[in-house]
mmCIF file of C-alpha atoms in Angstrom:
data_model
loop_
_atom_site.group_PDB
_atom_site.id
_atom_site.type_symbol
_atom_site.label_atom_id
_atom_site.label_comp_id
_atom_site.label_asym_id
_atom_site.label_seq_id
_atom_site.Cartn_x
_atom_site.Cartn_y
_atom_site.Cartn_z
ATOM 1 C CA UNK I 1 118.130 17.219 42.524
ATOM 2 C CA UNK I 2 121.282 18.194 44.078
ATOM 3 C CA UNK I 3 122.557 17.959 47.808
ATOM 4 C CA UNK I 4 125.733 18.746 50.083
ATOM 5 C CA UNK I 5 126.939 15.974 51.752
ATOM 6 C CA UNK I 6 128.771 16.336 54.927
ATOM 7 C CA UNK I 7 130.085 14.750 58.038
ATOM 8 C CA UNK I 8 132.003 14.544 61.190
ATOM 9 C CA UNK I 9 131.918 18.394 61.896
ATOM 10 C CA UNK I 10 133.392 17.313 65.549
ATOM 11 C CA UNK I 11 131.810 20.674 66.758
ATOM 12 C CA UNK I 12 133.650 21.587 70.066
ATOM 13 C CA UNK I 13 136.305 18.850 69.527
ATOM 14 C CA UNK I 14 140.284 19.742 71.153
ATOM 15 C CA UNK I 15 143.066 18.459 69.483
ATOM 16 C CA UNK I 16 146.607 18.549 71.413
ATOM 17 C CA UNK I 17 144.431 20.947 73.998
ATOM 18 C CA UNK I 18 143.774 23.440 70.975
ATOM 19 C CA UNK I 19 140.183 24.768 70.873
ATOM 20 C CA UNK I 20 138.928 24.077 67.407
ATOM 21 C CA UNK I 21 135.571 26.511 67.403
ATOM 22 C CA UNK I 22 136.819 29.460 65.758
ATOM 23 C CA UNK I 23 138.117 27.279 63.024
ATOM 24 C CA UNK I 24 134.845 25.354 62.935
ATOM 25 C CA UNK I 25 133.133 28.505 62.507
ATOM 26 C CA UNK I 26 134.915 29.514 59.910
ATOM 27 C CA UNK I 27 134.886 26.685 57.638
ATOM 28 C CA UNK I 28 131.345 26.316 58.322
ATOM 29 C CA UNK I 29 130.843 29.930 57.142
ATOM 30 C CA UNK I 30 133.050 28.959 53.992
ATOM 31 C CA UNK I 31 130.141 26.382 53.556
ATOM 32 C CA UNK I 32 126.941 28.698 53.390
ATOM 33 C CA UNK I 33 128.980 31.013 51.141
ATOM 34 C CA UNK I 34 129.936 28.070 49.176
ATOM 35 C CA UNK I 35 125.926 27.278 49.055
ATOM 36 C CA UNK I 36 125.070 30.735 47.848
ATOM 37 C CA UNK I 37 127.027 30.323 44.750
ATOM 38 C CA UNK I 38 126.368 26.623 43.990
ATOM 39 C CA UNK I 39 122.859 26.386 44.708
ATOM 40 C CA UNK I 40 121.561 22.866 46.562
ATOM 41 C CA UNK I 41 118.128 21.265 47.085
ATOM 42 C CA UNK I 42 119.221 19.729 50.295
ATOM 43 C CA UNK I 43 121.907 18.959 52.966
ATOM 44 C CA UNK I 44 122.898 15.464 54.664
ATOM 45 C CA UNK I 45 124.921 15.645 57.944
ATOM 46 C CA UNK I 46 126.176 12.072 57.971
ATOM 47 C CA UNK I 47 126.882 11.996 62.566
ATOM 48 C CA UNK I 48 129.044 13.249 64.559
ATOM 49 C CA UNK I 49 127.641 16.666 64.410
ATOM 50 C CA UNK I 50 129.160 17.097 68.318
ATOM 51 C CA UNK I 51 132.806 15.787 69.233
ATOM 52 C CA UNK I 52 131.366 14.486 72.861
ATOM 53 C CA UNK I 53 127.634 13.040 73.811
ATOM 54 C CA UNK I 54 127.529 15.773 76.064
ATOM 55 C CA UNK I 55 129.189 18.792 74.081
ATOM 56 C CA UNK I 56 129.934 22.564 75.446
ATOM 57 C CA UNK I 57 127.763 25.007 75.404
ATOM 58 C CA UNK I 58 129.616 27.241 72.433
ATOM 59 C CA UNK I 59 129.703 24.122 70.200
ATOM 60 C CA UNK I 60 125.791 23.814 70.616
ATOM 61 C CA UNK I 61 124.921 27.536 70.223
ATOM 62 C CA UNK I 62 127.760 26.820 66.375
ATOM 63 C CA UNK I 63 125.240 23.744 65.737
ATOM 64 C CA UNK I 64 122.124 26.059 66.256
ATOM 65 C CA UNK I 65 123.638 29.185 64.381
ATOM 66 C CA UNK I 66 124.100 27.010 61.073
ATOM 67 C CA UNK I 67 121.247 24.782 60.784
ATOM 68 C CA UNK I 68 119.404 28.433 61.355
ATOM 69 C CA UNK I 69 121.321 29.634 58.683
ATOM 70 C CA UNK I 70 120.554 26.681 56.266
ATOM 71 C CA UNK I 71 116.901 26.908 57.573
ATOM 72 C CA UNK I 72 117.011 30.600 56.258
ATOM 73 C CA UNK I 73 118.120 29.610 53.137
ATOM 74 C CA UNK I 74 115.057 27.204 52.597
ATOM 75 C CA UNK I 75 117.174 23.866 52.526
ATOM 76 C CA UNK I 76 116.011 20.644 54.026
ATOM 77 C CA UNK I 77 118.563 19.704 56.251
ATOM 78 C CA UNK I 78 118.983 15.536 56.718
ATOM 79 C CA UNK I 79 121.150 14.876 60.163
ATOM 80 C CA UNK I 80 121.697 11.852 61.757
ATOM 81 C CA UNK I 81 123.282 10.733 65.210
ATOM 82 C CA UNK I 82 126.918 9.312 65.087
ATOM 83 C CA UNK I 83 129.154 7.442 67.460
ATOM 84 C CA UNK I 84 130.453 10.636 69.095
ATOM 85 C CA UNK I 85 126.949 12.192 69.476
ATOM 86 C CA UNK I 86 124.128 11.614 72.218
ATOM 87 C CA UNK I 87 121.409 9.888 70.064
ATOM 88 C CA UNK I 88 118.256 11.416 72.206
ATOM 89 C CA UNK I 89 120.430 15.085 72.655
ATOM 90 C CA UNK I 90 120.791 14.875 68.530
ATOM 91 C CA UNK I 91 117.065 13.679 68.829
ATOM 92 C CA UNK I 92 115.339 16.678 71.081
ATOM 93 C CA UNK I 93 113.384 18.935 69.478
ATOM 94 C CA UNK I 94 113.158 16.721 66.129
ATOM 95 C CA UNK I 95 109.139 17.320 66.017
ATOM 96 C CA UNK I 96 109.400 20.666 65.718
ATOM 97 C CA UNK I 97 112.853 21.273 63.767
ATOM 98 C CA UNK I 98 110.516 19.893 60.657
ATOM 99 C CA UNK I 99 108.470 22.604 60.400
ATOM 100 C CA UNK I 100 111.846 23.741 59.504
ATOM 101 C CA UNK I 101 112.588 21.342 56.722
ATOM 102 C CA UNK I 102 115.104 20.453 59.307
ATOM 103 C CA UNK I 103 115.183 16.675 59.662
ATOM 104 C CA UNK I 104 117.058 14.558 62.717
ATOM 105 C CA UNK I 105 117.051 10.992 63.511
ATOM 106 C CA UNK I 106 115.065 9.769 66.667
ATOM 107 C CA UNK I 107 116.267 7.469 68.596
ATOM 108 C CA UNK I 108 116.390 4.232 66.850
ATOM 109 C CA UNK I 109 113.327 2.275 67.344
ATOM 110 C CA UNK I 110 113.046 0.165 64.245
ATOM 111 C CA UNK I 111 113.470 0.572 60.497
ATOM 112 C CA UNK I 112 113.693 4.368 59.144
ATOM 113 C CA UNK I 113 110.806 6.001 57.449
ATOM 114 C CA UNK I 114 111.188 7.454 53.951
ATOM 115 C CA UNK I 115 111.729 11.667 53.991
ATOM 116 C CA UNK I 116 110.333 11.959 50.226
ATOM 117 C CA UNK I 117 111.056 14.509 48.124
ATOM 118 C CA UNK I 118 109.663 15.444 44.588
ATOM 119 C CA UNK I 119 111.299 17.015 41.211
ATOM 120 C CA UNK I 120 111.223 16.778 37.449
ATOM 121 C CA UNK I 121 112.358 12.865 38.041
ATOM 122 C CA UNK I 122 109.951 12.103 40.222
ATOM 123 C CA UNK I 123 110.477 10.496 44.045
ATOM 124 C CA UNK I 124 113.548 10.629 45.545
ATOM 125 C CA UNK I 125 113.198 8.967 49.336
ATOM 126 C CA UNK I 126 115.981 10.109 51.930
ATOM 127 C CA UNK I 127 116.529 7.514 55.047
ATOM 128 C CA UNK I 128 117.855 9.062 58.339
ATOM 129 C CA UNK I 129 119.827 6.126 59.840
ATOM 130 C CA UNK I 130 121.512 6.864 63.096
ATOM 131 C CA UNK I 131 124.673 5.263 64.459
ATOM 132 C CA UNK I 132 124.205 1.192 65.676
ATOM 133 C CA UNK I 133 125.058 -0.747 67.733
ATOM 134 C CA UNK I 134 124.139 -4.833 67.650
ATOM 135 C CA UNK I 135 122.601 -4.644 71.184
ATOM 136 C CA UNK I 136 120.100 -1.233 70.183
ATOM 137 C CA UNK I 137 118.757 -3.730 66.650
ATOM 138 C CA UNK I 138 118.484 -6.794 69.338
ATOM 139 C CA UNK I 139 116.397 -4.864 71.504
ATOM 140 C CA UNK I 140 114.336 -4.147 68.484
ATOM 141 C CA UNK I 141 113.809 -7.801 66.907
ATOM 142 C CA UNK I 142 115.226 -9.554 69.455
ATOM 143 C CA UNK I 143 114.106 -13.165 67.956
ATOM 144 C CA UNK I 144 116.718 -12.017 64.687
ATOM 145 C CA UNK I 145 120.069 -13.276 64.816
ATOM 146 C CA UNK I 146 122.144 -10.307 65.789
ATOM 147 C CA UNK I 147 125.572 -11.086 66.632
ATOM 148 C CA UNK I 148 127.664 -8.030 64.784
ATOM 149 C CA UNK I 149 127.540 -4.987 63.250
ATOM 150 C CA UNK I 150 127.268 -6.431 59.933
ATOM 151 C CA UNK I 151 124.399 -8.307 61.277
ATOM 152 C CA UNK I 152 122.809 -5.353 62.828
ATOM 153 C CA UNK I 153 122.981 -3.237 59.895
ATOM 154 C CA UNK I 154 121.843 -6.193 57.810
ATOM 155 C CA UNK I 155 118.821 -6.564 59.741
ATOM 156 C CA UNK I 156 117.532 -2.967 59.861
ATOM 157 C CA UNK I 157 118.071 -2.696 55.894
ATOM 158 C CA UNK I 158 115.915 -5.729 55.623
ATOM 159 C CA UNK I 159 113.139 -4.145 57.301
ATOM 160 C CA UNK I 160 114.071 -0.679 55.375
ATOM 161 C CA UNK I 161 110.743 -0.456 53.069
ATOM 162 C CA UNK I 162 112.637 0.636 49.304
ATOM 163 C CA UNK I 163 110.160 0.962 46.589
ATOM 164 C CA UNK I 164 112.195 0.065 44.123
ATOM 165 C CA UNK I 165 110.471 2.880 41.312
ATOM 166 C CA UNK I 166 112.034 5.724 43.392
ATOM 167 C CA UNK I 167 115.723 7.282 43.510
ATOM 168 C CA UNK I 168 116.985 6.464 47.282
ATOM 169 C CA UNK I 169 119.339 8.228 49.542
ATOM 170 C CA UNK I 170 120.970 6.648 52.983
ATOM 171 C CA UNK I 171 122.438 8.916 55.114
ATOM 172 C CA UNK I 172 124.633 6.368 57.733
ATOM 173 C CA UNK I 173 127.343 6.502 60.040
ATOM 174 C CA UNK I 174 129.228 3.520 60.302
ATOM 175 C CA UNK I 175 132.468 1.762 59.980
ATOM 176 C CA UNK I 176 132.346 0.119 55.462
ATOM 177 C CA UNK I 177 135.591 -2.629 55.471
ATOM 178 C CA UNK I 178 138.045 -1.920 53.130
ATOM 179 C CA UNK I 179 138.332 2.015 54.256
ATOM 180 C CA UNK I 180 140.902 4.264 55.074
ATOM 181 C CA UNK I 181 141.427 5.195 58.566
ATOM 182 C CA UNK I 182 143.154 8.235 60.132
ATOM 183 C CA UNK I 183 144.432 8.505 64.019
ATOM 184 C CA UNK I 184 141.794 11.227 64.963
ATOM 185 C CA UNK I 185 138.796 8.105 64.303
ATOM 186 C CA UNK I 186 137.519 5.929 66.645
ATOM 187 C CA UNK I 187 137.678 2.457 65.433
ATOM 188 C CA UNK I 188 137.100 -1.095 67.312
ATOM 189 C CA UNK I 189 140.640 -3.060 67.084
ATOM 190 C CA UNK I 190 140.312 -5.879 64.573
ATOM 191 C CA UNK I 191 137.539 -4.386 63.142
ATOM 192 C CA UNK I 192 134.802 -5.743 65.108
ATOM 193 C CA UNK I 193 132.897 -2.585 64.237
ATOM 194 C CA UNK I 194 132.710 -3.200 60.465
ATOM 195 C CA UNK I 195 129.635 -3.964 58.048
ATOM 196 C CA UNK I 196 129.929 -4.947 54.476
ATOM 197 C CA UNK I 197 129.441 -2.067 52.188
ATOM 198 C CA UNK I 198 127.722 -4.702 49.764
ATOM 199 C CA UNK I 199 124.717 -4.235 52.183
ATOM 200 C CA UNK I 200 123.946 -0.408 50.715
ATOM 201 C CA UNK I 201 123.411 -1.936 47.213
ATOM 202 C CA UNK I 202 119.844 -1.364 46.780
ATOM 203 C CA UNK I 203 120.407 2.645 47.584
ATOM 204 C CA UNK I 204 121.045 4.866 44.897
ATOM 205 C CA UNK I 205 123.718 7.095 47.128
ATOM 206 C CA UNK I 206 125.046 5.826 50.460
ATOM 207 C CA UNK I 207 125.976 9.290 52.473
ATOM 208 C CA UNK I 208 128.282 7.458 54.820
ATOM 209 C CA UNK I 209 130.323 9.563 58.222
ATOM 210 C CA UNK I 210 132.706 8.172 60.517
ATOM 211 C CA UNK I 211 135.883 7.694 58.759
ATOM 212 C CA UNK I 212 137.615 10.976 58.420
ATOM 213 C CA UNK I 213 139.351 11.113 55.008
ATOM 214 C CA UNK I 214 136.944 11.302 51.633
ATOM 215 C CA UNK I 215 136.781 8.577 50.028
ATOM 216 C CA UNK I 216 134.259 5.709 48.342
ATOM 217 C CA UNK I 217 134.209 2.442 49.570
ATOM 218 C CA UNK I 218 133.331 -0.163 46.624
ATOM 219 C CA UNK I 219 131.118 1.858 44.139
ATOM 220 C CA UNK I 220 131.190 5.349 43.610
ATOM 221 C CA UNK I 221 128.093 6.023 45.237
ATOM 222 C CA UNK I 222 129.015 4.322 48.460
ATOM 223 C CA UNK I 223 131.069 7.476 50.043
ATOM 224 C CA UNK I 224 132.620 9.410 52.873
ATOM 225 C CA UNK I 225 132.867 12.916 52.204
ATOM 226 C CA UNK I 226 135.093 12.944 55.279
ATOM 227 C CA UNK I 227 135.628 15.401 57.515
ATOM 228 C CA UNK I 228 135.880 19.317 56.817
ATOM 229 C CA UNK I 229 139.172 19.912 58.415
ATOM 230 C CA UNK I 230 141.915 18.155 59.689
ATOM 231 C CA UNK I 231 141.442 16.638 63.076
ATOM 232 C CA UNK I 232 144.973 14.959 63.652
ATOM 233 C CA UNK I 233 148.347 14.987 62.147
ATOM 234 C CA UNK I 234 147.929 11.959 59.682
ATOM 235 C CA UNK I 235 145.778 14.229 57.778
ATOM 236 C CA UNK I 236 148.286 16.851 57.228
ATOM 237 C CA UNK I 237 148.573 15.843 53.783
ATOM 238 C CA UNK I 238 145.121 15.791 52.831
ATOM 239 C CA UNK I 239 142.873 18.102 51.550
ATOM 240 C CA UNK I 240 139.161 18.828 52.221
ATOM 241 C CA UNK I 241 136.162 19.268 50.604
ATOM 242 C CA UNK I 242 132.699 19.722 50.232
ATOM 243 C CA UNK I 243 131.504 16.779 48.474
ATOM 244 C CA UNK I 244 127.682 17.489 45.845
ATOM 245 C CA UNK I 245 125.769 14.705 45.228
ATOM 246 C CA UNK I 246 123.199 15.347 42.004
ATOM 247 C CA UNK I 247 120.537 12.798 40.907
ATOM 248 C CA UNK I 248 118.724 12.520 37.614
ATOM 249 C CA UNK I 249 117.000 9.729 36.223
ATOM 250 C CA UNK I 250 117.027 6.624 39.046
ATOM 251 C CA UNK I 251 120.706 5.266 39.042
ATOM 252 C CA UNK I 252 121.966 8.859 37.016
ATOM 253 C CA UNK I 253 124.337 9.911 39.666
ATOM 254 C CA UNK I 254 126.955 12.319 39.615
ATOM 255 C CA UNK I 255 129.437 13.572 42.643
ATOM 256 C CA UNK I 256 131.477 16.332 42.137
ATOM 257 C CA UNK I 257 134.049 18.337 45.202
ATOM 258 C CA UNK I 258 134.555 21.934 46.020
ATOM 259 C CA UNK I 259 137.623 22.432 48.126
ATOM 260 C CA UNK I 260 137.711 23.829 51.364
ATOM 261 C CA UNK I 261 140.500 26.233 52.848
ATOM 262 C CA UNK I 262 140.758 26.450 56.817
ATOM 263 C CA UNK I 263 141.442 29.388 58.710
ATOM 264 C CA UNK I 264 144.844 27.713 59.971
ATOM 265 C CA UNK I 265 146.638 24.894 57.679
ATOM 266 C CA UNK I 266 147.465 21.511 60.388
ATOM 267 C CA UNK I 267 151.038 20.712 59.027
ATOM 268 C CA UNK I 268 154.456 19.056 60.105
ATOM 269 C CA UNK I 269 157.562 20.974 59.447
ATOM 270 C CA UNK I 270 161.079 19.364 60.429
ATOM 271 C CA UNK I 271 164.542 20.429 60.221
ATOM 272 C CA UNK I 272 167.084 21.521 62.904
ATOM 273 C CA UNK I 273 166.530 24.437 65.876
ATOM 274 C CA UNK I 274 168.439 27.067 64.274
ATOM 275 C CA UNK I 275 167.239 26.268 60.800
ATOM 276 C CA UNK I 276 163.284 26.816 62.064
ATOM 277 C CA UNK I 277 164.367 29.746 64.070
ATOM 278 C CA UNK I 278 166.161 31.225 61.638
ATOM 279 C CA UNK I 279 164.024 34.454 60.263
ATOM 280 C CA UNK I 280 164.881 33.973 56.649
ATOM 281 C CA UNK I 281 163.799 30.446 56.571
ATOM 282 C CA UNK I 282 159.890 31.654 58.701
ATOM 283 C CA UNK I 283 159.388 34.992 56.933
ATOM 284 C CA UNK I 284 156.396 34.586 54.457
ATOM 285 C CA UNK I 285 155.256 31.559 55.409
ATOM 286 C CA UNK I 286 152.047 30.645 57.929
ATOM 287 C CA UNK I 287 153.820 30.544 61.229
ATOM 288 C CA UNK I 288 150.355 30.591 62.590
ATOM 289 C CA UNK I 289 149.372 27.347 60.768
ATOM 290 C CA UNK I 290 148.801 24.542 63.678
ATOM 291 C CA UNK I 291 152.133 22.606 63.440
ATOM 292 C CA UNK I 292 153.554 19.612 64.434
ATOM 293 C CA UNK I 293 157.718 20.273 64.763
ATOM 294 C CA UNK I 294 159.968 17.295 64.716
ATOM 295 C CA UNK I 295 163.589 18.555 65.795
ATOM 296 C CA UNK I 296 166.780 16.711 64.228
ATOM 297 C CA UNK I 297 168.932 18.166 66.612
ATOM 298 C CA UNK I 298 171.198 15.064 68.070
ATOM 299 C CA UNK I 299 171.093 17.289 71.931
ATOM 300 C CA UNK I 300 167.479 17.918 73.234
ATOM 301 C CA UNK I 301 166.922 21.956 72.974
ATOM 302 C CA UNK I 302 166.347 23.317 76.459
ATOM 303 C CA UNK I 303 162.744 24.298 76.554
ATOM 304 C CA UNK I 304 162.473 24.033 72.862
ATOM 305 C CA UNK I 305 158.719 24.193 73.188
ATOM 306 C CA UNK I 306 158.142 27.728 75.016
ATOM 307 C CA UNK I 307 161.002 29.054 72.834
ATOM 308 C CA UNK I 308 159.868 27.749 69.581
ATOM 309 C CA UNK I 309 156.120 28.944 70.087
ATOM 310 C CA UNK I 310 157.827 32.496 70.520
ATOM 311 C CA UNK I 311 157.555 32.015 66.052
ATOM 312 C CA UNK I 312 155.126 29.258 65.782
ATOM 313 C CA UNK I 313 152.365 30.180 68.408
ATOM 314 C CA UNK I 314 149.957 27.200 67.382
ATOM 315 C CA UNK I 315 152.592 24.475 67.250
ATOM 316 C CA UNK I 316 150.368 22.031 69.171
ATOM 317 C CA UNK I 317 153.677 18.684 69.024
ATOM 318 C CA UNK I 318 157.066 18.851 69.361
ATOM 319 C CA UNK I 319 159.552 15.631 68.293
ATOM 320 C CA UNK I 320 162.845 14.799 67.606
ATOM 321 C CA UNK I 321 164.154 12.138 65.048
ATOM 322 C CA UNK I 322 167.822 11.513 65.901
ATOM 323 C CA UNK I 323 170.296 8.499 66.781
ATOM 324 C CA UNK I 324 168.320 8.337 70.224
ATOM 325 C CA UNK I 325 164.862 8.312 69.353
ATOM 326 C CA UNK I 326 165.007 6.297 65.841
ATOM 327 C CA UNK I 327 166.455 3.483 67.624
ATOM 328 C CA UNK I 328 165.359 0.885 70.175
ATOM 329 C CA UNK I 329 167.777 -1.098 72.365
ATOM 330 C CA UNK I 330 168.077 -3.526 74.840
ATOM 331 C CA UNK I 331 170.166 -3.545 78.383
ATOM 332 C CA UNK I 332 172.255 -6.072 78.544
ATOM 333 C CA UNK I 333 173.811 -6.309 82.077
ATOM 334 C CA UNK I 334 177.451 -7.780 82.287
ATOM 335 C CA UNK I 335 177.716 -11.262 83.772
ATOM 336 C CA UNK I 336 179.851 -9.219 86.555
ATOM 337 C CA UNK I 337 178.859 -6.124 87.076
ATOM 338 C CA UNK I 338 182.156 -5.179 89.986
ATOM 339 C CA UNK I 339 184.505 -6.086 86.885
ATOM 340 C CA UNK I 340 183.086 -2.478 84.970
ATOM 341 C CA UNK I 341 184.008 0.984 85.979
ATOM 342 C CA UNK I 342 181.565 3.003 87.358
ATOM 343 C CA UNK I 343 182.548 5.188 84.478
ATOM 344 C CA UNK I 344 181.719 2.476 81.718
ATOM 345 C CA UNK I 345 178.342 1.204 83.595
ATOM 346 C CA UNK I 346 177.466 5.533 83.085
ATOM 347 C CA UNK I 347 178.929 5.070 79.036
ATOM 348 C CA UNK I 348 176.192 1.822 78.684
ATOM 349 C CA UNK I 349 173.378 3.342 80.075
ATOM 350 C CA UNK I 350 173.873 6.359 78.013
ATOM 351 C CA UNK I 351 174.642 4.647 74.901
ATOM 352 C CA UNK I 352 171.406 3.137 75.498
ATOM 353 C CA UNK I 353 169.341 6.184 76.025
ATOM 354 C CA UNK I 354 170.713 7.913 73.122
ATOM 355 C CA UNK I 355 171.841 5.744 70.211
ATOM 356 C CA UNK I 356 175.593 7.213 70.574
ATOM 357 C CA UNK I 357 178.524 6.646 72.386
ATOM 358 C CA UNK I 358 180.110 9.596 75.382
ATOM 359 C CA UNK I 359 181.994 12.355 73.512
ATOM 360 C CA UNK I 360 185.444 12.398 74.819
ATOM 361 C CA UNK I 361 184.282 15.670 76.628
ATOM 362 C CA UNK I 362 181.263 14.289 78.033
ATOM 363 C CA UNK I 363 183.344 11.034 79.371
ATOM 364 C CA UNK I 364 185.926 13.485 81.019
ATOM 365 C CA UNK I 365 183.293 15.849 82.759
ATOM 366 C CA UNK I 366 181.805 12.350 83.895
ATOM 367 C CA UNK I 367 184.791 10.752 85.037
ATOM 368 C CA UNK I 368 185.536 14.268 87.209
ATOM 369 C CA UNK I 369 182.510 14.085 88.688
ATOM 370 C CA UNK I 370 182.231 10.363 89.722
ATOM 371 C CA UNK I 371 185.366 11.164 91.615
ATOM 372 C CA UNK I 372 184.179 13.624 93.069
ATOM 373 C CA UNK I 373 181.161 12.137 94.840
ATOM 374 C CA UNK I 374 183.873 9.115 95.590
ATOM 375 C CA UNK I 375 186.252 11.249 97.503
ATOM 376 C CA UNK I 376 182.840 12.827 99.485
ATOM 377 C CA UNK I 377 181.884 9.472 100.209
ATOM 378 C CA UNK I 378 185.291 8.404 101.678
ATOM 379 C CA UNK I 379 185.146 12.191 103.817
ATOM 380 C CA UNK I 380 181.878 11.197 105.135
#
């Protein structure tokens, strides 16, 4: 038995005020042609199937148009609520989406119920286990000690009814210690948020979303498949994929990747103005790509962002990384300020906002006008 595993599809999500839904589409439709040639008995949709509890419209009718299109292709469909979704939104409709093979998470109430499905190996239970919180699990068995996460999660798996004869899948969205994190997550500081990924040990395959770049946590089995494109710039160097899960015999598991290619590449570029306006250094490569620029250029470019997006129309952050911004200083006011110039109090407080002294120019230009505004002062 084989299945897809994905995650985090952040439908309807902006990043640096840069609608994401034609690229969502796109990879999405990347997906079902990537299902027509490597043929699955099922897909899990490990949360976060919305970027906001209350979502746009277009990102709901992209959620309805592919879990139509998996539903036309016969697949069971496994989805559960993450941290980003509205649990009882995720949850409407749930009753009838299984007529569908199409399978979403209620509301948590209590333990999950087994989803069984049958092949040459015999059982193979799926567990839909939506996004928690301590308080939701206290409300439940409020006489169980529930103080954190880990204890939440702890609890529900105790009351999670295994048989132990049949192959099990989890499909969870939660925070595993010891993972990776990227900027575009949302994690509790000090990790408050965290469960021990020892907890998933009795499950054959722990479908985990949440944390946005693939990776296992512990034991193979125990894995993000991460997100399908790149959501913030500390992804730029990663690369997505579609992550297939295939069981055999209970505890014969394999996992295996297909990569994904977006629409438009998120990258960082760097180097001076002229160098990244200059045509021969552009031409042939994807100026289209959503970029983040970091200038070098000691002098701030006068609107270097309008002008720059003339080549680059999806550069979404612009930076610099010279002697003023790689350096942090401290004002240090002279024990008498009347025994400066008004000339060297101007030379300081540049010094300090830029990491480099007046050019001789600059100091002359300054000097010319500070006498200026004197002599006006004395007129007036």
């Amino acid at each position: 038995m084989r299945f897809l595993h994905l995650s985090d599809l952040h439908l309807g999500k902006r990043v640096c005020e840069f609608s994401m839904l034609d690229d969502q589409r796109y990879i999405l439709e990347q997906i079902l042609s990537l299902l027509d040639k490597t043929p699955v008995d099922g897909v899990l949709l490990a949360g976060d199937l919305y970027d906001k509890p209350v979502p746009p419209a277009e990102a709901v009718r992209l959620l309805d148009w592919f879990l139509t299109q998996l539903a036309e292709r016969q697949l069971p469909v496994f989805a559960i609520s993450g941290n980003h979704d509205s649990a009882d939104r995720i949850a409407f409709g749930s009753a009838l989406l299984q007529s569908s093979r199409v399978y979403v998470s209620p509301v948590f109430s209590g333990a999950p119920v087994p989803i069984p499905l049958t092949d040459e190996y015999g059982t193979l239970d799926v567990y839909l286990l939506p996004f928690l919180k301590p308080a939701m699990v206290r409300h439940v068995w409020p006489d169980e000690p529930v103080e954190s996460y880990n204890d939440a999660l702890a609890c529900v798996l105790r009351h999670c009814p295994l048989d132990p004869a049949h192959r099990s899948v989890l499909v969870a969205h939660q925070f595993a210690a010891g993972a990776a994190c990227c900027e575009s997550e949302e994690v509790s500081v000090g990790g408050v948020d965290s469960v021990d990924a020892s907890l998933f040990d009795a499950f054959d395959y722990v479908a985990l979303g949440h944390l946005h770049s693939p990776q296992k946590v512990g034991r193979d089995a125990v894995r993000y498949c991460g997100t399908p494109l790149k959501y913030s710039f500390s992804e730029a160097d990663q690369h997505k994929s579609a992550t297939f899960v295939e069981f055999g015999l209970k505890g014969e598991v394999s996992i295996t990747t297909a990569p994904l290619t977006p629409k438009h590449d998120l990258r960082e570029v760097r180097g001076s103005y002229m160098e990244l306006t200059n045509r021969r250094n552009y031409d042939g490569t994807a100026v289209d790509d959503y970029l983040r620029i970091t200038l070098t250029d000691e002098q701030d470019v006068p609107d270097a962002l309008a002008r720059l997006r003339v080549i680059y129309p999806n550069l979404m952050r612009l930076d610099y990384d010279n002697l003023r911004t790689r350096e942090d200083q401290e004002i240090t006011a002279p024990e008498r300020a009347e025994s400066i110039t008004p000339l060297e109090h101007f030379s300081a407080f540049y010094q300090l906002q830029n990491n480099q002294p007046l050019t001789a120019e600059q100091a002359a230009f300054c000097q010319q006008l500070i006498e200026e505004i004197w002599k006006e002062g004395e007129d007036a």
